[in-house]
PDB file of C-alpha atoms and ligand atoms in Angstrom:
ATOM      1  CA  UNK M   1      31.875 -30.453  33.225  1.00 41.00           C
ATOM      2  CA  UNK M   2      33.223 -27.777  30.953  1.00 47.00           C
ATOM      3  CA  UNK M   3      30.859 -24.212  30.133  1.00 49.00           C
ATOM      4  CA  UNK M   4      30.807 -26.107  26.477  1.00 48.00           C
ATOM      5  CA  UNK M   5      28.620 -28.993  28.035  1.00 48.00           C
ATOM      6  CA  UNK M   6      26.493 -26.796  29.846  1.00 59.00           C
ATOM      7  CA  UNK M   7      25.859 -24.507  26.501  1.00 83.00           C
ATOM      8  CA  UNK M   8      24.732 -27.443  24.845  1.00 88.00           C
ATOM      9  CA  UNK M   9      22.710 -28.649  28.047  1.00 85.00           C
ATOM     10  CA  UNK M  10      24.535 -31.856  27.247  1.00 82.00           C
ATOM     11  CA  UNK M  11      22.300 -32.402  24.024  1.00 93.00           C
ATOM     12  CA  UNK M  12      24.848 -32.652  21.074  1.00 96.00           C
ATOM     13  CA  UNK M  13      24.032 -33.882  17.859  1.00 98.00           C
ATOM     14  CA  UNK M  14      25.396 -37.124  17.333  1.00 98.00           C
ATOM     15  CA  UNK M  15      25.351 -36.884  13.527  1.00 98.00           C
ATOM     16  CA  UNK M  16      26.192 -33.637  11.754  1.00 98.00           C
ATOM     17  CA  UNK M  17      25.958 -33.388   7.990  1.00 99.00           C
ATOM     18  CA  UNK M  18      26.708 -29.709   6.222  1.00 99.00           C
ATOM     19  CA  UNK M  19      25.988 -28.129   2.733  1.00 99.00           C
ATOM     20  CA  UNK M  20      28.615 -26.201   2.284  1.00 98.00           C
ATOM     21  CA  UNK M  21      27.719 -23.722   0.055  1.00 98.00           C
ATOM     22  CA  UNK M  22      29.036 -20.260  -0.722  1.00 98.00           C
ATOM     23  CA  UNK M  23      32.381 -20.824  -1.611  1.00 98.00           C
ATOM     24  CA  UNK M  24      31.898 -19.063  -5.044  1.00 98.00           C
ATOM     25  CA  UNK M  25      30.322 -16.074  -3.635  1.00 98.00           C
ATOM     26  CA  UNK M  26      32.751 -15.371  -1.383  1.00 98.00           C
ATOM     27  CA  UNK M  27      35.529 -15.197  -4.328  1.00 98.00           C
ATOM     28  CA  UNK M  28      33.255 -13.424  -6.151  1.00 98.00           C
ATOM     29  CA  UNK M  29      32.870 -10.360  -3.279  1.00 98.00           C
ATOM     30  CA  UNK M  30      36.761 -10.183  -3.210  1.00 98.00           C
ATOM     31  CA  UNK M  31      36.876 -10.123  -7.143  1.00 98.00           C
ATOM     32  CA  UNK M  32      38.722 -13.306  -7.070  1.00 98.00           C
ATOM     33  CA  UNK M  33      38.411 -16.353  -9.179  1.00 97.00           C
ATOM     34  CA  UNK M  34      35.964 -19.094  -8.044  1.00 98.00           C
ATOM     35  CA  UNK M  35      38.682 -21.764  -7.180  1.00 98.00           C
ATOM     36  CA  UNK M  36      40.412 -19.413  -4.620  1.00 98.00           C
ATOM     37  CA  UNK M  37      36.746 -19.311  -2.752  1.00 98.00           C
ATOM     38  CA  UNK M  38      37.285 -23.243  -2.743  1.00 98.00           C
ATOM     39  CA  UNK M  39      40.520 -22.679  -1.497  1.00 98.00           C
ATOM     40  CA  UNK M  40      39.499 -21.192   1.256  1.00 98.00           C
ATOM     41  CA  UNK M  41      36.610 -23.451   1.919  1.00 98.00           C
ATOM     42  CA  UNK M  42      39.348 -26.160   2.367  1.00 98.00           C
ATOM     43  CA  UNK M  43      40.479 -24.328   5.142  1.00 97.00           C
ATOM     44  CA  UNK M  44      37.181 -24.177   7.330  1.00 98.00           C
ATOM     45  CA  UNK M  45      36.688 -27.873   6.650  1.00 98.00           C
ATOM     46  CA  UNK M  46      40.058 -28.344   8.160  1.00 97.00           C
ATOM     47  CA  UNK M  47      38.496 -26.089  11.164  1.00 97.00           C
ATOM     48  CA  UNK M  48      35.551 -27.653  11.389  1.00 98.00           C
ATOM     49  CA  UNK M  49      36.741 -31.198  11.482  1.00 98.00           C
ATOM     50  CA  UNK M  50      39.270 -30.714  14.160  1.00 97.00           C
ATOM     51  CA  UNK M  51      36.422 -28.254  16.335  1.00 98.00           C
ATOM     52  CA  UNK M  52      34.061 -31.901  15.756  1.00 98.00           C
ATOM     53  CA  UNK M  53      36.672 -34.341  16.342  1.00 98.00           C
ATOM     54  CA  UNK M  54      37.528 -32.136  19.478  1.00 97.00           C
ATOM     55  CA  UNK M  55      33.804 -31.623  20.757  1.00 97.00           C
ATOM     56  CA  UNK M  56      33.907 -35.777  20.276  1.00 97.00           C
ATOM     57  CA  UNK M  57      36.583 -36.548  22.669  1.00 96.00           C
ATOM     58  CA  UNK M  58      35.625 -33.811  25.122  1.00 95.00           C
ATOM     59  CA  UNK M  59      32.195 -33.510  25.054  1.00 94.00           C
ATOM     60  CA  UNK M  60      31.039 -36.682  23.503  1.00 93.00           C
ATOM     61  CA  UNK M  61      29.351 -36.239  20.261  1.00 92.00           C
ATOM     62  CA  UNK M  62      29.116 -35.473  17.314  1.00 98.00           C
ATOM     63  CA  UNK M  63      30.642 -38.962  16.568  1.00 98.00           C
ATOM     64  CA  UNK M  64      29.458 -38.575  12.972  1.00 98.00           C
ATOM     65  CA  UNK M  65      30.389 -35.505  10.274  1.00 98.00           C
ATOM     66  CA  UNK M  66      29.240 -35.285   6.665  1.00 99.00           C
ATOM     67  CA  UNK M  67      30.400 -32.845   4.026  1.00 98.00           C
ATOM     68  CA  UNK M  68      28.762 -32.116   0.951  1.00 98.00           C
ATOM     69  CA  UNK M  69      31.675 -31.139  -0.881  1.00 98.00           C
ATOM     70  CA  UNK M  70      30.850 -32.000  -4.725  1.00 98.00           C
ATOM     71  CA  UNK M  71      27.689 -33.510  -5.686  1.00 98.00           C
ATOM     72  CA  UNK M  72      26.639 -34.897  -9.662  1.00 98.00           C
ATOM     73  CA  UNK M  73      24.905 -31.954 -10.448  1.00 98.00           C
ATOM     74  CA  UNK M  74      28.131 -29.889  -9.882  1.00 98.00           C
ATOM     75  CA  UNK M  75      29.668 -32.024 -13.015  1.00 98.00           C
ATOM     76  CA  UNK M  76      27.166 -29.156 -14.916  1.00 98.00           C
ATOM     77  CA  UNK M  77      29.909 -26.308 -13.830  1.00 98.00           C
ATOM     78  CA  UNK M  78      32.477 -25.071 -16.152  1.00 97.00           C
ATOM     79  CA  UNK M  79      35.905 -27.910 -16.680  1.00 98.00           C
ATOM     80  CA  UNK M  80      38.231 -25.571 -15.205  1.00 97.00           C
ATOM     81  CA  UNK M  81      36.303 -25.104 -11.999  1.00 98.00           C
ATOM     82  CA  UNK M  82      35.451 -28.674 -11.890  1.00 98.00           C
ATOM     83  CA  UNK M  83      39.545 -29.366 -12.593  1.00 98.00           C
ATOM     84  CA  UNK M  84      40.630 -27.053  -9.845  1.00 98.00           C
ATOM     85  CA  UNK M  85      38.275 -28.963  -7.529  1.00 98.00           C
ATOM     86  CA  UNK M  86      39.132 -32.443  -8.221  1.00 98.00           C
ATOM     87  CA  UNK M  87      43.200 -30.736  -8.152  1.00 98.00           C
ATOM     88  CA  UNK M  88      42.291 -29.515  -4.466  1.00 97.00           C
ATOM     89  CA  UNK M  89      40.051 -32.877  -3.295  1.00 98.00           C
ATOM     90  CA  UNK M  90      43.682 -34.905  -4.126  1.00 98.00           C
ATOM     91  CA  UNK M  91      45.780 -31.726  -2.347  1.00 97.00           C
ATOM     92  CA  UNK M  92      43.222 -32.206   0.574  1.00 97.00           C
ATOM     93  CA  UNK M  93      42.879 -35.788   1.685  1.00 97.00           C
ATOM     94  CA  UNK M  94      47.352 -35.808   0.907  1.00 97.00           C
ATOM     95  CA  UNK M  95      47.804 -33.552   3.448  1.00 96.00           C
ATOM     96  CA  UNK M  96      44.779 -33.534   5.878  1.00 96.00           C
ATOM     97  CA  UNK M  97      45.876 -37.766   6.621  1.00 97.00           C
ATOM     98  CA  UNK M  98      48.182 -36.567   9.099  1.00 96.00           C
ATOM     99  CA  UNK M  99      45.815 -34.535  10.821  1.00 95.00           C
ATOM    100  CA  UNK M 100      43.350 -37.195  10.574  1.00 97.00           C
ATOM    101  CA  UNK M 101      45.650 -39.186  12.498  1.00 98.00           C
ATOM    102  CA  UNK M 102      46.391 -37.016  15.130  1.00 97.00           C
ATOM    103  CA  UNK M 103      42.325 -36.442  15.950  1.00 97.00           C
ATOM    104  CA  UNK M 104      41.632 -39.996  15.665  1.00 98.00           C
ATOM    105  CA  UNK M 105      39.226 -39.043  12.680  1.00 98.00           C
ATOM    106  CA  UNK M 106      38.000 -42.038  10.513  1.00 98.00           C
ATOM    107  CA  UNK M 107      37.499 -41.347   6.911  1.00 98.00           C
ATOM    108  CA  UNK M 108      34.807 -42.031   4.879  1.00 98.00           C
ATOM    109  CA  UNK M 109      33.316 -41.443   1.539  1.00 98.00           C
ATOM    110  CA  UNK M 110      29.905 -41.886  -0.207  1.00 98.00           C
ATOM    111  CA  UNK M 111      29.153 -40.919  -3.745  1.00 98.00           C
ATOM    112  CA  UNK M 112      29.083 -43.021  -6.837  1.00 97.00           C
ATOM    113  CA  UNK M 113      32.901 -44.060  -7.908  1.00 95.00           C
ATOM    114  CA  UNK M 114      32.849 -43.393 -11.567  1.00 94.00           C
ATOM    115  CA  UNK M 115      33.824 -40.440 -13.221  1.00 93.00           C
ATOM    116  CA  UNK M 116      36.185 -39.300 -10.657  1.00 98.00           C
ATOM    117  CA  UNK M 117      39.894 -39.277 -11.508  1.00 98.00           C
ATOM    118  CA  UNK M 118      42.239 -41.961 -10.796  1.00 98.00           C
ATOM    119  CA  UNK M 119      44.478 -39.761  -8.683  1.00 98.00           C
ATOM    120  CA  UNK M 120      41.397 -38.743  -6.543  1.00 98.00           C
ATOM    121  CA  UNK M 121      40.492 -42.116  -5.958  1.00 98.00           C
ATOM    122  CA  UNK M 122      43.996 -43.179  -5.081  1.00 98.00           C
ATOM    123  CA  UNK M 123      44.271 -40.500  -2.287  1.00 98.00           C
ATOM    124  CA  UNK M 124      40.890 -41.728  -1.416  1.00 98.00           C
ATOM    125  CA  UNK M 125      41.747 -45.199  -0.929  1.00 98.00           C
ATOM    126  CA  UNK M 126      44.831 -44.459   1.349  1.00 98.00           C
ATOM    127  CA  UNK M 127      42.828 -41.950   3.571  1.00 98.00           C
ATOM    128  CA  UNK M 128      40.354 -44.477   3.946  1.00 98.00           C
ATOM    129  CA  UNK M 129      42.952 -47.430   4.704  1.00 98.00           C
ATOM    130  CA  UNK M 130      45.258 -45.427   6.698  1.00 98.00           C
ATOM    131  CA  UNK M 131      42.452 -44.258   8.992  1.00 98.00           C
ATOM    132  CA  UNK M 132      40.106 -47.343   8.994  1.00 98.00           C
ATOM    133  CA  UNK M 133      41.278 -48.614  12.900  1.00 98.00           C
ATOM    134  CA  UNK M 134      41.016 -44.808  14.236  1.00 98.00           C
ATOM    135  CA  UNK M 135      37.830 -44.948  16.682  1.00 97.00           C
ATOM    136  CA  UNK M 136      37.093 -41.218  16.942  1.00 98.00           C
ATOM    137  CA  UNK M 137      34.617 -38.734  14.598  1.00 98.00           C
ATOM    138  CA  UNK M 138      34.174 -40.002  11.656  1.00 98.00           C
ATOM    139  CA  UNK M 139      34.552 -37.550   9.080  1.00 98.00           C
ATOM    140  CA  UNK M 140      32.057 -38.333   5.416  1.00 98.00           C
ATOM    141  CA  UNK M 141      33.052 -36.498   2.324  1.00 98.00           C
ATOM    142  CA  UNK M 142      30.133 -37.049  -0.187  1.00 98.00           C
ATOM    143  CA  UNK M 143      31.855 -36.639  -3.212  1.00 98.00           C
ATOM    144  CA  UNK M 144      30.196 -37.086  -6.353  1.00 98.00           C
ATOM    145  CA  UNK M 145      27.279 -37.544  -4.147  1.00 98.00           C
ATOM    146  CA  UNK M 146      23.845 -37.854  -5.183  1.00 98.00           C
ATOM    147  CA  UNK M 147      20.458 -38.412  -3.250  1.00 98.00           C
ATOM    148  CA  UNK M 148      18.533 -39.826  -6.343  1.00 98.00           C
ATOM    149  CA  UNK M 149      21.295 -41.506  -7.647  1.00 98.00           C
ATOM    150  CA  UNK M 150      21.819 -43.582  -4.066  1.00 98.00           C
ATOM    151  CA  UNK M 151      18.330 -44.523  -3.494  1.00 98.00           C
ATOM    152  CA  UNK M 152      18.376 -45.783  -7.397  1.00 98.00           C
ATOM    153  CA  UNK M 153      21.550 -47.759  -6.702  1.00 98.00           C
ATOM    154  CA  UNK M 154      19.743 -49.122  -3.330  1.00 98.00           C
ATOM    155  CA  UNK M 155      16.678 -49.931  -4.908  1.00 98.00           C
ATOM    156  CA  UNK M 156      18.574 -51.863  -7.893  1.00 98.00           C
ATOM    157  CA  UNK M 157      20.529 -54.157  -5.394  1.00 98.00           C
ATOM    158  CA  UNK M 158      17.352 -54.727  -3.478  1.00 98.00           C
ATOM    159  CA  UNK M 159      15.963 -55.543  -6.844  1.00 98.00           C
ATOM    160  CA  UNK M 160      19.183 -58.066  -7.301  1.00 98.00           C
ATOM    161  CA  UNK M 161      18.698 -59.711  -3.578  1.00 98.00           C
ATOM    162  CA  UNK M 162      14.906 -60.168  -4.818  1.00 98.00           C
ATOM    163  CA  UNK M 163      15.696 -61.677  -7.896  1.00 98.00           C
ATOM    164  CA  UNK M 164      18.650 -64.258  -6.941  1.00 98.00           C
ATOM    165  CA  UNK M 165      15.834 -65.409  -3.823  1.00 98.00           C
ATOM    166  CA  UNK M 166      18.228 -64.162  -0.775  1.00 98.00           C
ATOM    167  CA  UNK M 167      15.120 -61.731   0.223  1.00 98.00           C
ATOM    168  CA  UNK M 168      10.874 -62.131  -0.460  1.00 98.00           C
ATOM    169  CA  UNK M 169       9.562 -58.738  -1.510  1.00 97.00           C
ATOM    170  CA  UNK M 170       7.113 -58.706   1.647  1.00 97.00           C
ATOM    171  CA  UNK M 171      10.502 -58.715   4.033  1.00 98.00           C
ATOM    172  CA  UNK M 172      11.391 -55.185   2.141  1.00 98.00           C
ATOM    173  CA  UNK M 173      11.160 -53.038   5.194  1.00 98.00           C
ATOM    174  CA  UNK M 174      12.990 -49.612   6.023  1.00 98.00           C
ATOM    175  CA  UNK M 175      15.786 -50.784   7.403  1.00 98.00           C
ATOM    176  CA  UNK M 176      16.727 -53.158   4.008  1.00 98.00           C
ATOM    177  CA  UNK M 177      16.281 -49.354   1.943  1.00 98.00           C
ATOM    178  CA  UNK M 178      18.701 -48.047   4.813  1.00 98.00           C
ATOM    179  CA  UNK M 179      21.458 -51.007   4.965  1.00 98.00           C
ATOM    180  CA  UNK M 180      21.314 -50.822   0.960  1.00 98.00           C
ATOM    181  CA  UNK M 181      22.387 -46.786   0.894  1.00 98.00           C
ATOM    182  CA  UNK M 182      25.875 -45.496   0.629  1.00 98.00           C
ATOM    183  CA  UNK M 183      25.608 -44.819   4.720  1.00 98.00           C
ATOM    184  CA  UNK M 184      24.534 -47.969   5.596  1.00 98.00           C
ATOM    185  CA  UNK M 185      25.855 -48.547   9.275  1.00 98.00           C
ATOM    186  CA  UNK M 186      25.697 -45.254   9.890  1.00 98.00           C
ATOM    187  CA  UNK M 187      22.944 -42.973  12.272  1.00 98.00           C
ATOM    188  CA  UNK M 188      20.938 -40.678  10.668  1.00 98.00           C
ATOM    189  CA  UNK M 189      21.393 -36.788  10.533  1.00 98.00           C
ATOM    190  CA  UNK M 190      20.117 -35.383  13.704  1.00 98.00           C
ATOM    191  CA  UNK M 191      21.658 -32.226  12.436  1.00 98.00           C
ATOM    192  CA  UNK M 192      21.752 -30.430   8.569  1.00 98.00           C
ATOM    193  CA  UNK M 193      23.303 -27.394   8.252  1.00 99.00           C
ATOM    194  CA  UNK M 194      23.510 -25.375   5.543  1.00 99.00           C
ATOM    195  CA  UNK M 195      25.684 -22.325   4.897  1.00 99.00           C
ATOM    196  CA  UNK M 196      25.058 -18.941   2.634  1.00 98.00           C
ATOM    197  CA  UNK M 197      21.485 -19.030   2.999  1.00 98.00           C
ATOM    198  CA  UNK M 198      19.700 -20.837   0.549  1.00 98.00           C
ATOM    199  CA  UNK M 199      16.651 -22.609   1.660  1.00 98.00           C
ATOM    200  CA  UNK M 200      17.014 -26.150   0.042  1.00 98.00           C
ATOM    201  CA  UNK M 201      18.206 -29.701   0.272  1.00 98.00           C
ATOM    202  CA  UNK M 202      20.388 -29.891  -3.095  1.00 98.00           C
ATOM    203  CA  UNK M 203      20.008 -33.720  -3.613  1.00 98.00           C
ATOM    204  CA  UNK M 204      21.593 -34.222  -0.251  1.00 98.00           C
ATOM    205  CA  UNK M 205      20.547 -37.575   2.232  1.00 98.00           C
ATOM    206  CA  UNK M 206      16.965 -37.442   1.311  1.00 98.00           C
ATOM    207  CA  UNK M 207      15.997 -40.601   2.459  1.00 98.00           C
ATOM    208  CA  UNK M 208      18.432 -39.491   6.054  1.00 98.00           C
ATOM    209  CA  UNK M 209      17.527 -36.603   7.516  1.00 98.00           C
ATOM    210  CA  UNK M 210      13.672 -37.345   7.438  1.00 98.00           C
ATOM    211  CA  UNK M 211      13.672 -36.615  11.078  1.00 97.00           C
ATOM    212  CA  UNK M 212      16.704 -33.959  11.061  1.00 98.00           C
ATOM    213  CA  UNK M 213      16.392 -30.330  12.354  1.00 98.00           C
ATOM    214  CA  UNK M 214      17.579 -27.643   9.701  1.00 98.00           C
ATOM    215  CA  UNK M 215      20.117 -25.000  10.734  1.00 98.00           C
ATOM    216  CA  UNK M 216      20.305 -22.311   7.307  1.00 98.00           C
ATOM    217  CA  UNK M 217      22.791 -19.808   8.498  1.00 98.00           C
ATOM    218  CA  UNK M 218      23.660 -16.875   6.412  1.00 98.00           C
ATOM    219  CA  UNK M 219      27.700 -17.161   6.396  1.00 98.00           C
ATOM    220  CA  UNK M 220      29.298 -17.876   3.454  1.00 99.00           C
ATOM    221  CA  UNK M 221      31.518 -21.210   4.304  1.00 99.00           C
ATOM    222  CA  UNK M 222      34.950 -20.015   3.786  1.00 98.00           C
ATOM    223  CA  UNK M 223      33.820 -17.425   6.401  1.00 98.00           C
ATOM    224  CA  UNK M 224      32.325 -20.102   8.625  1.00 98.00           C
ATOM    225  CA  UNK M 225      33.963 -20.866  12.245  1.00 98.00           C
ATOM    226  CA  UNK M 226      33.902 -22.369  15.483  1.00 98.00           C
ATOM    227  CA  UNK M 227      31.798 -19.491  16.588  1.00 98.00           C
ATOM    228  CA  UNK M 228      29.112 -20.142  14.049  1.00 98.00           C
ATOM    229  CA  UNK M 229      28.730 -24.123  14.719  1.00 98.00           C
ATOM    230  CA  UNK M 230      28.479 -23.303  18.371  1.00 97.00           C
ATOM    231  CA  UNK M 231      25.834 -21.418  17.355  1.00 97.00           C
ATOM    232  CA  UNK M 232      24.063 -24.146  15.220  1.00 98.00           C
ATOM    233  CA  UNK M 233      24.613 -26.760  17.504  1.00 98.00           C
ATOM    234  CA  UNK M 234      23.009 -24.447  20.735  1.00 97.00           C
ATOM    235  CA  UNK M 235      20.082 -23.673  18.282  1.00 97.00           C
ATOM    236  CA  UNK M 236      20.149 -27.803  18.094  1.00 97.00           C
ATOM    237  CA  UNK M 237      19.972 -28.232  22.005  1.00 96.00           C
ATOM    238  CA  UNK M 238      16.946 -25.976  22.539  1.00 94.00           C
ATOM    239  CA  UNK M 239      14.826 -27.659  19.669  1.00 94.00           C
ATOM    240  CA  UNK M 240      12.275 -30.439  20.989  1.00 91.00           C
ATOM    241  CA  UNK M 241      12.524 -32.987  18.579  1.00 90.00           C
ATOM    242  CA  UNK M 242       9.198 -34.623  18.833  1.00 90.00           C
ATOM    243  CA  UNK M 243       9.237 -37.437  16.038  1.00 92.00           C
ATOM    244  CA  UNK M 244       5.560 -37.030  15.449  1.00 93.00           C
ATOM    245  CA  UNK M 245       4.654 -37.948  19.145  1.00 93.00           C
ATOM    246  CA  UNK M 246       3.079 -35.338  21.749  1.00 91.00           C
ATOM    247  CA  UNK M 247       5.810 -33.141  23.692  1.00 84.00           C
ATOM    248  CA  UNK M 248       6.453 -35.747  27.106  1.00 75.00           C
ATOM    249  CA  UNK M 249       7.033 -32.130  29.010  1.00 76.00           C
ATOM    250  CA  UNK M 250       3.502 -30.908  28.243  1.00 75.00           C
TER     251      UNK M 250
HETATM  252  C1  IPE G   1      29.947 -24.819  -2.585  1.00 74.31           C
HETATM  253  O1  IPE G   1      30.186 -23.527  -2.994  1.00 74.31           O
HETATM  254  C2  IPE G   1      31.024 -25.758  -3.068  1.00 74.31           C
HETATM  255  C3  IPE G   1      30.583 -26.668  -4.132  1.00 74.31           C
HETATM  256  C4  IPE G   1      29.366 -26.790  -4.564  1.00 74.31           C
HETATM  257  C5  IPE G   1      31.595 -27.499  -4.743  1.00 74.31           C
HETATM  258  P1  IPE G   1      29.619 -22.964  -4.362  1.00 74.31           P
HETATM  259  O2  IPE G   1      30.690 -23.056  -5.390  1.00 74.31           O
HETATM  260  O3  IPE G   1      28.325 -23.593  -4.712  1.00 74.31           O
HETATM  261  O4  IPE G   1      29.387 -21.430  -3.964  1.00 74.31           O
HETATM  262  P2  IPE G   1      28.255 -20.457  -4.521  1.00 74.31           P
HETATM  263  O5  IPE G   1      26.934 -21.092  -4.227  1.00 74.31           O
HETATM  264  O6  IPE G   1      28.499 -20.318  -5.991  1.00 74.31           O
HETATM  265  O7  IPE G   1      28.465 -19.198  -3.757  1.00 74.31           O
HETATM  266  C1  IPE G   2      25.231 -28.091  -3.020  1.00 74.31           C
HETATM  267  O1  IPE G   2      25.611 -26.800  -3.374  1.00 74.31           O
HETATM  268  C2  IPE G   2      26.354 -29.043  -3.299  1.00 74.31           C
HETATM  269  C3  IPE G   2      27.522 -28.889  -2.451  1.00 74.31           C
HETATM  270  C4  IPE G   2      27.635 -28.083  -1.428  1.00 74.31           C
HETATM  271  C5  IPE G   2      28.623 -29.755  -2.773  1.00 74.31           C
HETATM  272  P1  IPE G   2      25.258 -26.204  -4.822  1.00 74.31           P
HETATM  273  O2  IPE G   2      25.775 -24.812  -4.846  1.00 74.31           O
HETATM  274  O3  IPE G   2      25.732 -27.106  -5.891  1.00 74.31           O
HETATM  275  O4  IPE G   2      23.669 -26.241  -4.811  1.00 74.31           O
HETATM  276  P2  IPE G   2      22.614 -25.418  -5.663  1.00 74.31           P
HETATM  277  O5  IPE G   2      23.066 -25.507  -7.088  1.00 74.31           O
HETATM  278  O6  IPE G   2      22.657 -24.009  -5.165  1.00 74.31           O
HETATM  279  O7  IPE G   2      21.325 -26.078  -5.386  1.00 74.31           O
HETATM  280 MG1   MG G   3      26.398 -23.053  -4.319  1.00 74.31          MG
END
């Protein structure tokens, strides 16, 4: 057993989403213009995918990682940051496939389709097909992701299944509103994180993380490391997650 296991008192988080936020601010502090701070925030999610992908295969979770890395509110922002995003989303996924590869990492997306570029979409495809059989971490960008938006979209084809007689209104349970989101087949948060220090959910896996414990840590996420998830995901193995139920220990 490595000292990582035994930080972690072998509780690890077997679903991880972040909020990366702070990208802006930290181009701001360094007089710099916005898309550099994205820039750079490419760079810790290419640290903090490989740190996950590694704390997978040697300590056995998280198995599941999801980014909040543009949602449809952030269509509100100014073209040429928007541009320079969508540019660096295409630059990304191109050159982070190999990487992918070599971790084992399965890509995903969720996030309504329309309105993003055809080039984004078409590195999108070929991350997702060129790392569909890898069985390791599997690595979520919600991209043009929002909360709302999914639960409207999940509600509307529950709506369809209703109306075309495949499924009675009365048989509606949670798990049909979970099987009809965007992460259908896929465990709930156990774990949000959110980075520069603002205290709210964004629009981000409403419905999900109704059970998840909230890490807010200060850092801005281009200055985000290993360091700083160790120290989320050690703050995760001391919380007692009680699900509404009485504490077993007391
Ligand atoms: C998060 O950083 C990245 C995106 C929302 C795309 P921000 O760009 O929101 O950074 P701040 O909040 O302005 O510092
Ligand atoms: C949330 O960050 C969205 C992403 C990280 C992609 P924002 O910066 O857009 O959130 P608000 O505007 O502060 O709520
Ligand atoms: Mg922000």
């Amino acid at each position: 057993m490595s000292d990582k296991v035994d930080q972690f008192g072998g509780r690890l988080p077997r679903h991880i989403a972040i909020i990366m936020d702070g990208n802006g601010r930290w181009a701001l502090g360094r007089g710099l213009d916005r898309a550099l701070g994205h820039r750079a925030g490419a760079k810790t999610v290419r640290t903090i995918v490989t740190e996950c992908a590694r704390l997978h295969k040697e300590n056995g979770g998280p198995d599941y990682l999801t980014l909040y890395s543009f949602s449809m509110e952030n269509w509100k922002r100014p073209i040429a940051e928007v541009a320079a995003l969508m540019q660096m989303y295409i630059e990304y996924m191109r050159l982070e496939r190999a990487t992918m590869m070599e971790n084992n990492v399965r890509f995903h997306q969720i996030g309504r389709l329309d309105h993003l570029p055809p080039e984004v979409l078409d590195e999108m495809y070929a991350t997702l097909d060129e790392t569909k059989n890898n069985t390791g971490l599997t690595l979520t960008l919600a991209l043009n992701y929002g909360s709302r938006a999914e639960i409207t979209d999940a509600v509307r084809a529950i709506a369809k299944l209703a109306a075309a007689g495949k499924i009675r209104p009365d048989q509606i349970d949670e798990q049909t509103v979970s099987d009809n989101l965007y992460t259908a087949g896929m465990p709930d948060p156990d774990l949000l994180i959110r980075t520069a220090g603002e205290m709210r959910i964004s629009n981000y896996l409403l419905w999900q993380i109704s059970y998840a414990e909230l890490f807010v840590s200060p850092v801005l996420w281009p200055d985000f490391t290993e360091a700083h998830l160790q120290e989320a995901l050690v703050s995760f193995s001391q919380r007692n997650r009680r699900f509404g139920a009485l504490d077993p220990a007391k």
